[in-house]
mmCIF file of C-alpha atoms in Angstrom:
data_model
loop_
_atom_site.group_PDB
_atom_site.id
_atom_site.type_symbol
_atom_site.label_atom_id
_atom_site.label_comp_id
_atom_site.label_asym_id
_atom_site.label_seq_id
_atom_site.Cartn_x
_atom_site.Cartn_y
_atom_site.Cartn_z
ATOM 1 C CA MET A 1 11.191 -4.128 2.591
ATOM 2 C CA LEU A 2 10.055 -7.681 4.221
ATOM 3 C CA SER A 3 13.722 -8.421 4.194
ATOM 4 C CA ALA A 4 14.623 -4.641 6.501
ATOM 5 C CA ASP A 5 16.137 -6.319 9.922
ATOM 6 C CA CYS A 6 14.353 -3.370 11.490
ATOM 7 C CA PRO A 7 10.865 -3.987 11.057
ATOM 8 C CA GLU A 8 10.009 -2.110 14.435
ATOM 9 C CA LEU A 9 11.430 0.888 13.260
ATOM 10 C CA ILE A 10 10.157 0.734 10.169
ATOM 11 C CA HIS A 11 6.687 0.601 11.734
ATOM 12 C CA ARG A 12 7.799 3.025 14.433
ATOM 13 C CA TYR A 13 8.162 5.616 12.145
ATOM 14 C CA PHE A 14 6.063 4.982 8.772
ATOM 15 C CA HIS A 15 2.588 3.765 8.089
ATOM 16 C CA LEU A 16 2.832 0.553 5.652
ATOM 17 C CA HIS A 17 0.651 0.023 3.090
ATOM 18 C CA LEU A 18 -0.640 -3.706 2.734
ATOM 19 C CA PRO A 19 -2.136 -3.829 -1.325
ATOM 20 C CA PRO A 20 -3.743 -7.458 -1.276
ATOM 21 C CA ILE A 21 -1.071 -9.006 -3.514
ATOM 22 C CA LEU A 22 1.362 -8.563 -0.800
ATOM 23 C CA ALA A 23 -0.662 -10.806 1.378
ATOM 24 C CA LYS A 24 -0.913 -13.185 -1.893
ATOM 25 C CA GLU A 25 2.416 -13.316 -2.684
ATOM 26 C CA ILE A 26 2.883 -14.200 1.459
ATOM 27 C CA GLN A 27 0.523 -16.966 1.507
ATOM 28 C CA GLY A 28 2.650 -18.668 -1.919
ATOM 29 C CA ASP A 29 5.085 -19.384 0.723
ATOM 30 C CA LEU A 30 3.198 -21.467 2.522
ATOM 31 C CA THR A 31 3.766 -24.271 -0.062
ATOM 32 C CA LYS A 32 7.050 -23.037 -1.322
ATOM 33 C CA ASP A 33 9.412 -25.228 0.204
ATOM 34 C CA ASP A 34 9.630 -29.542 0.665
ATOM 35 C CA SER A 35 9.862 -28.561 4.282
ATOM 36 C CA GLU A 36 6.111 -27.958 5.490
ATOM 37 C CA ASP A 37 7.465 -26.704 8.694
ATOM 38 C CA LYS A 38 10.077 -24.213 6.936
ATOM 39 C CA ALA A 39 7.417 -22.701 4.899
ATOM 40 C CA SER A 40 5.683 -22.265 7.656
ATOM 41 C CA ARG A 41 7.910 -20.389 9.825
ATOM 42 C CA THR A 42 8.888 -18.329 6.790
ATOM 43 C CA VAL A 43 4.845 -17.117 6.607
ATOM 44 C CA ARG A 44 5.195 -16.713 10.161
ATOM 45 C CA SER A 45 8.231 -14.543 10.187
ATOM 46 C CA LEU A 46 6.851 -12.416 6.909
ATOM 47 C CA ALA A 47 3.604 -11.721 8.564
ATOM 48 C CA ARG A 48 4.896 -10.829 11.700
ATOM 49 C CA ARG A 49 7.060 -7.916 9.851
ATOM 50 C CA VAL A 50 4.124 -6.937 7.856
ATOM 51 C CA ALA A 51 1.489 -7.303 10.440
ATOM 52 C CA SER A 52 1.146 -4.468 12.730
ATOM 53 C CA MET A 53 -0.724 -0.946 14.016
ATOM 54 C CA SER A 54 0.666 0.753 11.661
ATOM 55 C CA THR A 55 -0.129 -1.327 8.763
ATOM 56 C CA ILE A 56 -2.796 0.149 6.658
ATOM 57 C CA PRO A 57 -4.881 -2.768 4.284
ATOM 58 C CA CYS A 58 -5.377 -1.225 0.568
ATOM 59 C CA LEU A 59 -8.520 -1.666 -1.335
ATOM 60 C CA ASP A 60 -7.719 -3.545 -4.340
ATOM 61 C CA PHE A 61 -6.681 -1.053 -7.441
ATOM 62 C CA ARG A 62 -9.500 -3.077 -9.702
ATOM 63 C CA GLU A 63 -12.250 -2.089 -7.608
ATOM 64 C CA LEU A 64 -10.731 1.719 -7.520
ATOM 65 C CA LEU A 65 -11.266 1.332 -11.497
ATOM 66 C CA ILE A 66 -14.478 -0.052 -11.215
ATOM 67 C CA ALA A 67 -15.330 2.869 -8.629
ATOM 68 C CA GLU A 68 -13.870 5.674 -11.453
ATOM 69 C CA ALA A 69 -15.437 4.096 -14.244
ATOM 70 C CA GLY A 70 -18.245 4.240 -12.621
ATOM 71 C CA GLY A 71 -18.212 7.696 -11.986
ATOM 72 C CA GLU A 72 -16.485 8.256 -8.296
ATOM 73 C CA THR A 73 -13.696 10.664 -8.518
ATOM 74 C CA ILE A 74 -10.446 8.930 -7.147
ATOM 75 C CA GLU A 75 -8.375 11.103 -5.110
ATOM 76 C CA MET A 76 -4.354 10.408 -5.804
ATOM 77 C CA GLY A 77 -3.727 12.472 -2.765
ATOM 78 C CA ARG A 78 -1.184 10.104 -1.514
ATOM 79 C CA ARG A 79 -3.073 8.270 0.659
ATOM 80 C CA PRO A 80 -4.392 4.737 0.626
ATOM 81 C CA HIS A 81 -8.200 4.249 -0.324
ATOM 82 C CA VAL A 82 -9.429 1.781 2.155
ATOM 83 C CA ARG A 83 -12.738 -0.167 2.739
ATOM 84 C CA GLN A 84 -15.580 1.817 4.299
ATOM 85 C CA HIS A 85 -17.628 0.116 6.557
ATOM 86 C CA ALA A 86 -20.381 2.722 7.570
ATOM 87 C CA VAL A 87 -20.940 6.428 8.170
ATOM 88 C CA SER A 88 -22.636 7.789 10.928
ATOM 89 C CA CYS A 89 -23.778 10.923 12.203
ATOM 90 C CA THR A 90 -24.067 12.700 15.424
ATOM 91 C CA THR A 91 -26.997 14.962 17.011
ATOM 92 C CA THR A 92 -24.651 17.947 16.705
ATOM 93 C CA ASN A 93 -23.863 16.666 13.170
ATOM 94 C CA GLU A 94 -20.730 15.402 13.534
ATOM 95 C CA LYS A 95 -19.785 12.667 11.030
ATOM 96 C CA ILE A 96 -18.169 9.094 12.204
ATOM 97 C CA MET A 97 -16.705 6.380 9.506
ATOM 98 C CA GLN A 98 -15.753 3.322 10.409
ATOM 99 C CA ILE A 99 -13.555 1.261 8.384
ATOM 100 C CA ALA A 100 -14.344 -1.980 7.530
ATOM 101 C CA ASP A 101 -12.077 -5.016 8.257
ATOM 102 C CA SER A 102 -9.825 -6.260 5.425
ATOM 103 C CA GLU A 103 -9.683 -10.054 4.797
ATOM 104 C CA GLU A 104 -5.698 -9.557 3.951
ATOM 105 C CA GLU A 105 -5.054 -7.847 7.164
ATOM 106 C CA GLU A 106 -7.084 -10.505 9.543
ATOM 107 C CA MET A 107 -5.242 -13.490 7.668
ATOM 108 C CA LEU A 108 -1.493 -12.277 8.168
ATOM 109 C CA HIS A 109 -2.790 -11.562 12.034
ATOM 110 C CA LYS A 110 -3.428 -15.359 11.974
ATOM 111 C CA TRP A 111 -0.320 -16.131 10.068
ATOM 112 C CA ARG A 112 1.796 -14.459 12.543
ATOM 113 C CA SER A 113 0.620 -17.000 15.077
ATOM 114 C CA SER A 114 1.089 -20.116 13.186
ATOM 115 C CA GLU A 115 -2.167 -20.458 12.664
ATOM 116 C CA TYR A 116 -3.049 -21.931 8.715
ATOM 117 C CA SER A 117 -6.228 -23.659 7.577
ATOM 118 C CA ASP A 118 -6.619 -26.283 4.735
ATOM 119 C CA GLN A 119 -8.131 -23.585 2.409
ATOM 120 C CA ASP A 120 -4.678 -21.591 3.024
ATOM 121 C CA TYR A 121 -2.902 -24.505 1.765
ATOM 122 C CA LYS A 122 -5.000 -24.649 -1.367
ATOM 123 C CA ASP A 123 -5.181 -21.070 -2.031
ATOM 124 C CA SER A 124 -1.255 -21.368 -1.714
ATOM 125 C CA GLU A 125 -0.529 -23.910 -4.084
ATOM 126 C CA ALA A 126 -3.391 -22.043 -6.588
ATOM 127 C CA TRP A 127 -1.432 -18.885 -6.329
ATOM 128 C CA ARG A 128 1.869 -20.962 -7.127
ATOM 129 C CA GLU A 129 -0.078 -22.606 -10.118
ATOM 130 C CA MET A 130 -1.289 -19.346 -11.396
ATOM 131 C CA LYS A 131 2.294 -17.928 -11.148
ATOM 132 C CA GLU A 132 3.889 -20.740 -13.217
ATOM 133 C CA ARG A 133 1.380 -20.021 -16.015
ATOM 134 C CA LEU A 134 2.347 -16.553 -16.125
ATOM 135 C CA ASP A 135 4.013 -15.063 -19.572
ATOM 136 C CA TRP A 136 4.662 -11.200 -19.933
ATOM 137 C CA ARG A 137 4.310 -11.933 -23.668
ATOM 138 C CA ASP A 138 0.182 -13.091 -23.389
ATOM 139 C CA SER A 139 -0.384 -9.575 -22.551
ATOM 140 C CA ALA A 140 2.525 -7.588 -24.736
ATOM 141 C CA GLU A 141 2.061 -9.435 -27.968
ATOM 142 C CA PRO A 142 -1.273 -7.230 -28.260
ATOM 143 C CA LEU A 143 0.323 -3.890 -27.497
ATOM 144 C CA LYS A 144 1.565 -4.260 -31.079
ATOM 145 C CA GLN A 145 -1.675 -3.230 -32.707
ATOM 146 C CA PHE A 146 -1.153 0.159 -31.471
ATOM 147 C CA TYR A 147 2.154 1.399 -33.116
ATOM 148 C CA SER A 148 3.396 0.554 -36.603
ATOM 149 C CA PRO A 149 5.522 -2.348 -37.623
ATOM 150 C CA LYS A 150 8.101 0.372 -38.556
ATOM 151 C CA THR A 151 8.534 1.570 -35.354
ATOM 152 C CA LYS A 152 12.221 1.865 -34.571
ATOM 153 C CA ALA A 153 13.558 0.084 -31.494
ATOM 154 C CA LYS A 154 12.994 1.732 -28.201
ATOM 155 C CA LYS A 155 16.593 1.971 -26.335
ATOM 156 C CA SER A 156 15.532 3.616 -22.962
ATOM 157 C CA LEU A 157 12.375 3.522 -20.412
ATOM 158 C CA GLU A 158 12.005 7.382 -21.413
ATOM 159 C CA GLU A 159 11.480 6.342 -25.049
ATOM 160 C CA VAL A 160 9.263 4.108 -24.384
ATOM 161 C CA ILE A 161 7.211 6.270 -22.377
ATOM 162 C CA GLU A 162 7.072 8.944 -25.057
ATOM 163 C CA LEU A 163 5.489 6.415 -27.662
ATOM 164 C CA VAL A 164 3.209 5.901 -24.630
ATOM 165 C CA GLU A 165 2.006 8.824 -24.839
ATOM 166 C CA ASP A 166 1.504 9.058 -28.871
ATOM 167 C CA ILE A 167 -0.497 5.664 -28.564
ATOM 168 C CA LEU A 168 -2.555 7.374 -25.937
ATOM 169 C CA ALA A 169 -3.119 10.167 -27.983
ATOM 170 C CA SER A 170 -4.329 8.093 -31.042
ATOM 171 C CA ALA A 171 -5.991 5.139 -30.059
ATOM 172 C CA LYS A 172 -9.402 4.756 -29.698
ATOM 173 C CA PRO A 173 -10.009 4.528 -25.682
ATOM 174 C CA HIS A 174 -11.958 1.249 -24.954
ATOM 175 C CA ARG A 175 -8.845 -0.256 -26.992
ATOM 176 C CA LEU A 176 -6.815 0.839 -24.263
ATOM 177 C CA VAL A 177 -9.556 0.015 -21.631
ATOM 178 C CA THR A 178 -10.101 -3.280 -23.056
ATOM 179 C CA TRP A 179 -6.669 -4.395 -22.786
ATOM 180 C CA LEU A 180 -5.935 -2.961 -18.874
ATOM 181 C CA LEU A 181 -8.842 -5.000 -18.081
ATOM 182 C CA TRP A 182 -7.673 -7.961 -19.887
ATOM 183 C CA GLN A 183 -4.145 -7.679 -18.715
ATOM 184 C CA TRP A 184 -5.427 -7.042 -14.933
ATOM 185 C CA GLY A 185 -7.645 -10.606 -15.048
ATOM 186 C CA PHE A 186 -10.797 -9.496 -15.454
ATOM 187 C CA THR A 187 -13.074 -11.932 -17.438
ATOM 188 C CA LYS A 188 -14.731 -11.066 -21.038
ATOM 189 C CA ASP A 189 -18.000 -10.857 -18.842
ATOM 190 C CA GLY A 190 -16.551 -8.178 -16.258
ATOM 191 C CA ILE A 191 -14.951 -6.155 -19.058
ATOM 192 C CA SER A 192 -18.050 -6.127 -20.880
ATOM 193 C CA GLU A 193 -19.738 -4.971 -17.622
ATOM 194 C CA PHE A 194 -17.010 -2.620 -17.193
ATOM 195 C CA ILE A 195 -17.378 -0.741 -20.646
ATOM 196 C CA LYS A 196 -20.839 -0.011 -20.436
ATOM 197 C CA GLU A 197 -20.796 1.532 -17.349
ATOM 198 C CA TRP A 198 -17.936 3.312 -18.027
ATOM 199 C CA VAL A 199 -20.144 4.684 -21.504
ATOM 200 C CA ALA A 200 -22.871 5.268 -19.275
ATOM 201 C CA ASN A 201 -21.149 7.279 -16.281
ATOM 202 C CA ARG A 202 -17.943 8.825 -18.414
ATOM 203 C CA GLU A 203 -19.148 8.693 -22.451
ATOM 204 C CA GLY A 204 -16.459 6.115 -22.923
ATOM 205 C CA ARG A 205 -13.639 8.982 -22.573
ATOM 206 C CA LEU A 206 -10.922 9.069 -20.541
ATOM 207 C CA THR A 207 -11.145 12.707 -19.996
ATOM 208 C CA ASN A 208 -11.072 13.230 -15.945
ATOM 209 C CA LEU A 209 -10.367 9.741 -15.082
ATOM 210 C CA PRO A 210 -7.157 10.433 -14.048
ATOM 211 C CA TYR A 211 -6.188 6.659 -11.870
ATOM 212 C CA MET A 212 -7.634 4.562 -15.318
ATOM 213 C CA THR A 213 -5.334 6.272 -17.301
ATOM 214 C CA TYR A 214 -2.383 6.289 -14.837
ATOM 215 C CA CYS A 215 -2.589 2.660 -14.946
ATOM 216 C CA ILE A 216 -2.502 2.292 -18.623
ATOM 217 C CA GLN A 217 0.204 4.360 -19.197
ATOM 218 C CA ILE A 218 2.291 2.457 -16.533
ATOM 219 C CA SER A 219 0.927 -1.023 -17.335
ATOM 220 C CA MET A 220 2.016 -0.181 -20.943
ATOM 221 C CA ALA A 221 5.514 1.382 -20.468
ATOM 222 C CA ALA A 222 5.908 -1.947 -18.615
ATOM 223 C CA HIS A 223 5.241 -4.304 -21.094
ATOM 224 C CA LEU A 224 6.624 -2.186 -23.875
ATOM 225 C CA GLY A 225 9.994 -1.965 -21.669
ATOM 226 C CA MET A 226 10.217 -5.661 -21.694
ATOM 227 C CA LEU A 227 9.255 -6.411 -25.611
ATOM 228 C CA PHE A 228 11.996 -3.659 -26.347
ATOM 229 C CA GLN A 229 14.006 -5.701 -24.076
ATOM 230 C CA ILE A 230 14.775 -2.374 -21.632
ATOM 231 C CA PHE A 231 13.902 -4.582 -18.526
ATOM 232 C CA GLY A 232 14.959 -8.108 -17.884
ATOM 233 C CA GLN A 233 12.020 -10.532 -18.743
ATOM 234 C CA LYS A 234 11.159 -12.144 -15.624
ATOM 235 C CA LYS A 235 7.521 -14.252 -14.959
ATOM 236 C CA ASP A 236 7.761 -12.024 -11.485
ATOM 237 C CA ASN A 237 8.075 -8.430 -13.370
ATOM 238 C CA LEU A 238 3.777 -8.913 -13.320
ATOM 239 C CA LEU A 239 3.155 -9.384 -10.222
ATOM 240 C CA ASP A 240 5.767 -6.826 -9.338
ATOM 241 C CA LEU A 241 3.928 -4.491 -11.615
ATOM 242 C CA GLU A 242 0.633 -4.685 -9.813
ATOM 243 C CA TYR A 243 2.511 -2.877 -6.419
ATOM 244 C CA LEU A 244 2.880 -0.235 -8.844
ATOM 245 C CA MET A 245 -0.986 0.574 -9.187
ATOM 246 C CA TYR A 246 -0.937 1.917 -5.523
ATOM 247 C CA LEU A 247 1.931 4.241 -6.226
ATOM 248 C CA PRO A 248 -0.379 7.524 -6.926
ATOM 249 C CA PHE A 249 -1.664 6.738 -3.390
ATOM 250 C CA THR A 250 1.874 7.001 -1.764
ATOM 251 C CA GLN A 251 3.889 9.525 -0.344
ATOM 252 C CA ALA A 252 7.203 7.541 -0.648
ATOM 253 C CA PHE A 253 8.268 3.856 -2.219
ATOM 254 C CA SER A 254 10.869 2.060 -1.454
ATOM 255 C CA THR A 255 12.171 -1.245 -3.423
ATOM 256 C CA CYS A 256 15.130 -3.063 -4.212
ATOM 257 C CA ASP A 257 13.458 -4.525 -7.112
ATOM 258 C CA LYS A 258 15.419 -2.802 -10.758
ATOM 259 C CA PHE A 259 11.992 -3.098 -12.447
ATOM 260 C CA GLN A 260 9.888 -1.536 -9.607
ATOM 261 C CA ALA A 261 12.528 0.845 -9.052
ATOM 262 C CA ALA A 262 13.086 2.368 -12.394
ATOM 263 C CA LEU A 263 9.080 2.665 -13.073
ATOM 264 C CA ALA A 264 8.742 3.846 -10.008
ATOM 265 C CA ARG A 265 11.378 6.965 -10.564
ATOM 266 C CA SER A 266 9.784 7.751 -13.609
ATOM 267 C CA PHE A 267 5.884 8.034 -12.769
ATOM 268 C CA MET A 268 6.622 9.244 -9.115
ATOM 269 C CA LYS A 269 5.420 13.279 -8.891
ATOM 270 C CA LYS A 270 7.486 16.059 -7.031
ATOM 271 C CA ASP A 271 5.608 15.329 -3.956
ATOM 272 C CA GLN A 272 6.489 11.948 -3.750
ATOM 273 C CA ALA A 273 9.986 10.149 -2.815
ATOM 274 C CA PHE A 274 11.729 7.335 -4.078
ATOM 275 C CA VAL A 275 13.437 5.685 -1.151
ATOM 276 C CA PRO A 276 16.293 3.250 -2.421
ATOM 277 C CA TYR A 277 16.072 0.030 -0.337
ATOM 278 C CA GLU A 278 19.452 -0.150 0.871
ATOM 279 C CA GLU A 279 19.828 3.203 1.691
ATOM 280 C CA LEU A 280 16.687 2.741 4.064
ATOM 281 C CA ALA A 281 17.923 -0.702 5.610
ATOM 282 C CA THR A 282 21.228 1.025 6.436
ATOM 283 C CA ASP A 283 19.723 4.076 8.094
ATOM 284 C CA LEU A 284 17.212 1.897 10.446
ATOM 285 C CA ARG A 285 20.243 0.048 11.420
ATOM 286 C CA ARG A 286 22.109 3.326 12.136
ATOM 287 C CA ILE A 287 18.994 4.414 14.227
ATOM 288 C CA ARG A 288 19.236 1.205 15.960
ATOM 289 C CA ASN A 289 22.383 1.584 17.547
ATOM 290 C CA TYR A 290 22.465 5.244 18.059
ATOM 291 C CA LEU A 291 19.282 3.968 20.211
ATOM 292 C CA ALA A 292 20.512 0.955 21.835
ATOM 293 C CA ALA A 293 23.843 3.211 22.620
ATOM 294 C CA LEU A 294 21.379 5.591 24.575
ATOM 295 C CA SER A 295 21.215 5.438 28.781
ATOM 296 C CA ASP A 296 17.915 4.336 29.562
ATOM 297 C CA GLU A 297 16.952 8.188 30.697
ATOM 298 C CA ALA A 298 18.310 9.204 27.493
ATOM 299 C CA ARG A 299 16.208 7.052 25.471
ATOM 300 C CA SER A 300 13.335 7.839 27.102
ATOM 301 C CA GLU A 301 13.819 11.592 26.934
ATOM 302 C CA ASP A 302 14.017 10.735 23.039
ATOM 303 C CA ASN A 303 10.930 8.937 23.236
ATOM 304 C CA ASN A 304 9.553 12.189 24.065
ATOM 305 C CA PHE A 305 9.666 13.511 20.507
ATOM 306 C CA HIS A 306 7.935 12.501 17.534
ATOM 307 C CA GLY A 307 9.429 10.804 14.347
ATOM 308 C CA PRO A 308 12.978 9.528 14.362
ATOM 309 C CA PRO A 309 16.399 10.996 15.779
ATOM 310 C CA GLU A 310 18.184 13.840 14.089
ATOM 311 C CA LEU A 311 21.006 11.968 12.871
ATOM 312 C CA ALA A 312 23.200 14.184 10.378
ATOM 313 C CA ASP A 313 22.349 12.724 6.894
ATOM 314 C CA SER A 314 19.631 10.511 8.236
ATOM 315 C CA LEU A 315 17.442 9.512 5.319
ATOM 316 C CA CYS A 316 14.174 9.035 7.711
ATOM 317 C CA HIS A 317 14.969 12.093 9.450
ATOM 318 C CA LYS A 318 14.696 14.176 5.847
ATOM 319 C CA LEU A 319 11.618 12.441 5.138
ATOM 320 C CA TRP A 320 9.702 13.069 8.271
ATOM 321 C CA LYS A 321 11.260 16.805 7.350
ATOM 322 C CA GLN A 322 9.668 16.384 3.807
ATOM 323 C CA PHE A 323 6.582 14.715 4.435
ATOM 324 C CA MET A 324 5.668 15.512 8.091
ATOM 325 C CA ARG A 325 7.054 18.932 9.506
ATOM 326 C CA SER A 326 10.536 20.616 9.125
ATOM 327 C CA ASP A 327 10.539 21.374 12.754
ATOM 328 C CA TYR A 328 8.887 17.660 14.088
ATOM 329 C CA ARG A 329 11.542 17.424 16.849
ATOM 330 C CA ALA A 330 10.941 21.351 18.198
ATOM 331 C CA ASN A 331 8.843 20.607 20.933
ATOM 332 C CA PRO A 332 7.996 17.104 23.074
ATOM 333 C CA ARG A 333 4.780 15.527 22.958
ATOM 334 C CA THR A 334 1.763 17.075 24.721
ATOM 335 C CA LYS A 335 1.442 15.571 27.927
ATOM 336 C CA LEU A 336 -2.290 15.458 28.852
ATOM 337 C CA SER A 337 -3.224 15.845 32.352
ATOM 338 C CA ASP A 338 -5.435 13.024 33.599
ATOM 339 C CA ASP A 339 -8.815 15.442 33.446
ATOM 340 C CA GLN A 340 -7.804 15.881 29.808
ATOM 341 C CA VAL A 341 -7.761 12.554 29.039
ATOM 342 C CA ARG A 342 -10.931 11.439 31.234
ATOM 343 C CA ARG A 343 -12.621 14.272 28.803
ATOM 344 C CA MET A 344 -10.915 13.013 25.675
ATOM 345 C CA LYS A 345 -12.185 9.338 26.278
ATOM 346 C CA ALA A 346 -16.147 10.342 27.118
ATOM 347 C CA HIS A 347 -15.954 12.477 23.963
ATOM 348 C CA LEU A 348 -14.721 9.090 22.171
ATOM 349 C CA ASN A 349 -17.035 6.835 23.808
ATOM 350 C CA ARG A 350 -19.821 9.059 22.999
ATOM 351 C CA LEU A 351 -18.798 9.093 19.261
ATOM 352 C CA LEU A 352 -18.373 5.133 19.134
ATOM 353 C CA ASP A 353 -21.376 4.811 20.338
ATOM 354 C CA THR A 354 -23.370 6.533 18.036
ATOM 355 C CA SER A 355 -20.854 4.903 15.118
ATOM 356 C CA LYS A 356 -22.790 1.473 16.402
ATOM 357 C CA ASN A 357 -25.654 2.791 14.508
ATOM 358 C CA GLY A 358 -24.092 3.517 11.084
ATOM 359 C CA VAL A 359 -25.039 2.322 7.351
ATOM 360 C CA PRO A 360 -23.247 1.301 4.659
ATOM 361 C CA ASP A 361 -22.363 4.191 2.722
ATOM 362 C CA ALA A 362 -19.206 4.147 0.087
ATOM 363 C CA THR A 363 -19.571 7.894 -1.080
ATOM 364 C CA THR A 364 -18.888 10.080 2.081
ATOM 365 C CA ARG A 365 -15.694 11.383 1.730
ATOM 366 C CA GLN A 366 -13.130 10.975 4.029
ATOM 367 C CA ASP A 367 -11.938 14.364 4.521
ATOM 368 C CA ASP A 368 -15.873 14.971 5.344
ATOM 369 C CA CYS A 369 -15.626 13.281 8.786
ATOM 370 C CA ASP A 370 -15.206 14.079 12.166
ATOM 371 C CA LEU A 371 -13.811 10.654 13.314
ATOM 372 C CA ILE A 372 -12.518 8.012 11.229
ATOM 373 C CA TRP A 373 -11.845 4.883 13.138
ATOM 374 C CA ARG A 374 -11.370 0.872 12.930
ATOM 375 C CA HIS A 375 -11.027 -2.346 14.993
ATOM 376 C CA ARG A 376 -7.533 -3.304 15.330
ATOM 377 C CA THR A 377 -5.505 -6.359 16.376
ATOM 378 C CA ALA A 378 -2.596 -5.789 18.393
ATOM 379 C CA HIS A 379 0.514 -8.552 19.134
ATOM 380 C CA MET A 380 2.097 -8.260 22.936
ATOM 381 C CA ASP A 381 5.497 -8.115 20.515
ATOM 382 C CA ASP A 382 4.102 -5.174 18.427
ATOM 383 C CA PRO A 383 5.329 -1.251 19.198
ATOM 384 C CA CYS A 384 3.160 0.182 22.112
ATOM 385 C CA PRO A 385 1.249 2.984 20.217
ATOM 386 C CA CYS A 386 1.843 4.919 23.221
ATOM 387 C CA MET A 387 5.134 5.825 20.772
ATOM 388 C CA SER A 388 7.301 5.132 23.981
ATOM 389 C CA GLY A 389 9.678 2.585 21.726
ATOM 390 C CA LYS A 390 8.486 -0.188 24.118
ATOM 391 C CA THR A 391 6.587 -3.380 22.523
ATOM 392 C CA LEU A 392 3.172 -3.479 23.692
ATOM 393 C CA GLY A 393 3.863 -6.029 26.524
ATOM 394 C CA ASP A 394 6.164 -4.502 27.932
ATOM 395 C CA CYS A 395 4.146 -1.022 28.196
ATOM 396 C CA HIS A 396 0.529 -0.738 28.150
ATOM 397 C CA GLY A 397 -0.616 -4.061 27.716
ATOM 398 C CA ARG A 398 1.565 -5.478 30.395
ATOM 399 C CA ARG A 399 -0.911 -7.114 32.885
ATOM 400 C CA LYS A 400 -1.050 -5.274 36.373
#
């Protein structure tokens, strides 16, 4: 996705998820090349592709595991989990949630402008040193305790997944959880505290813990797949696997990595779509060329409609029909009158004024809120939020 040559269309038609691992990998490139200037330009370019108004920063999956073990319900409803900052309530009982700022997103916006601190370089070096120490065998070898030495070698991912199901049905839950946490970098004390909370709130069972169970299943399948040589045995596989911890919170997942693709296809549900990266990139280029060939008047008319144009066999068009509405291009956007805009602004300002008195609250569900908002950083070369197809600088951000 980061190598796509139509990032403006990706951000125009889709919401991209920003897991912490992505920001860390981009930061790691800051000390990748011998040329500091070249590395700086690389990070700037990657940050520009990722950090946009359409990007949604995700809560670290480790925090989700801790929350689920502590008694919270982790919804796997194809929407990313974000950090809540505060919740407030109006006099008419309207609930307003403010999403907390994301450290990863703030870093990316800074890097977009080639602003790098000494700490950025230190963290980049530390990341690359950690990456060099990675060895999948360290976390794969302990899995041999869960199956017989006489177990026949597995020749396909399907057979590996069957073995994983057998292990989950027979192994003691605390041993499975301990392996999962250790594999994902929890300290000894962190594991002990996690187990304590898990036993106190969930009686040490995996029952009704769908997210933890999923993480065990896919992590174990990945490691066993490498043990049985179903997959290649690259160091980067362990980093690529972390992205799949967010798979249950997506409607669609795209990659050109064979390791990620195989696992994603096997674990995605019927209400999700795997999108081969090459097909997506080809379709985006096709849409870009189509829009570029339109007259200014026709392009302006197209911008009055939601989503990508209805091109025959367009992958983006199919995704919108699947996840949005099948007739999303049937009618143009509703144009509000000046009075409607004025009243909407007044209503939103009233809600936002109330939210200033919000209190920290991590328990209120997003579905229970009347308004969810957060501060955003917009760049003049971002797509304008009005969906005109122009950049912010050439549209509503243009100085009068």
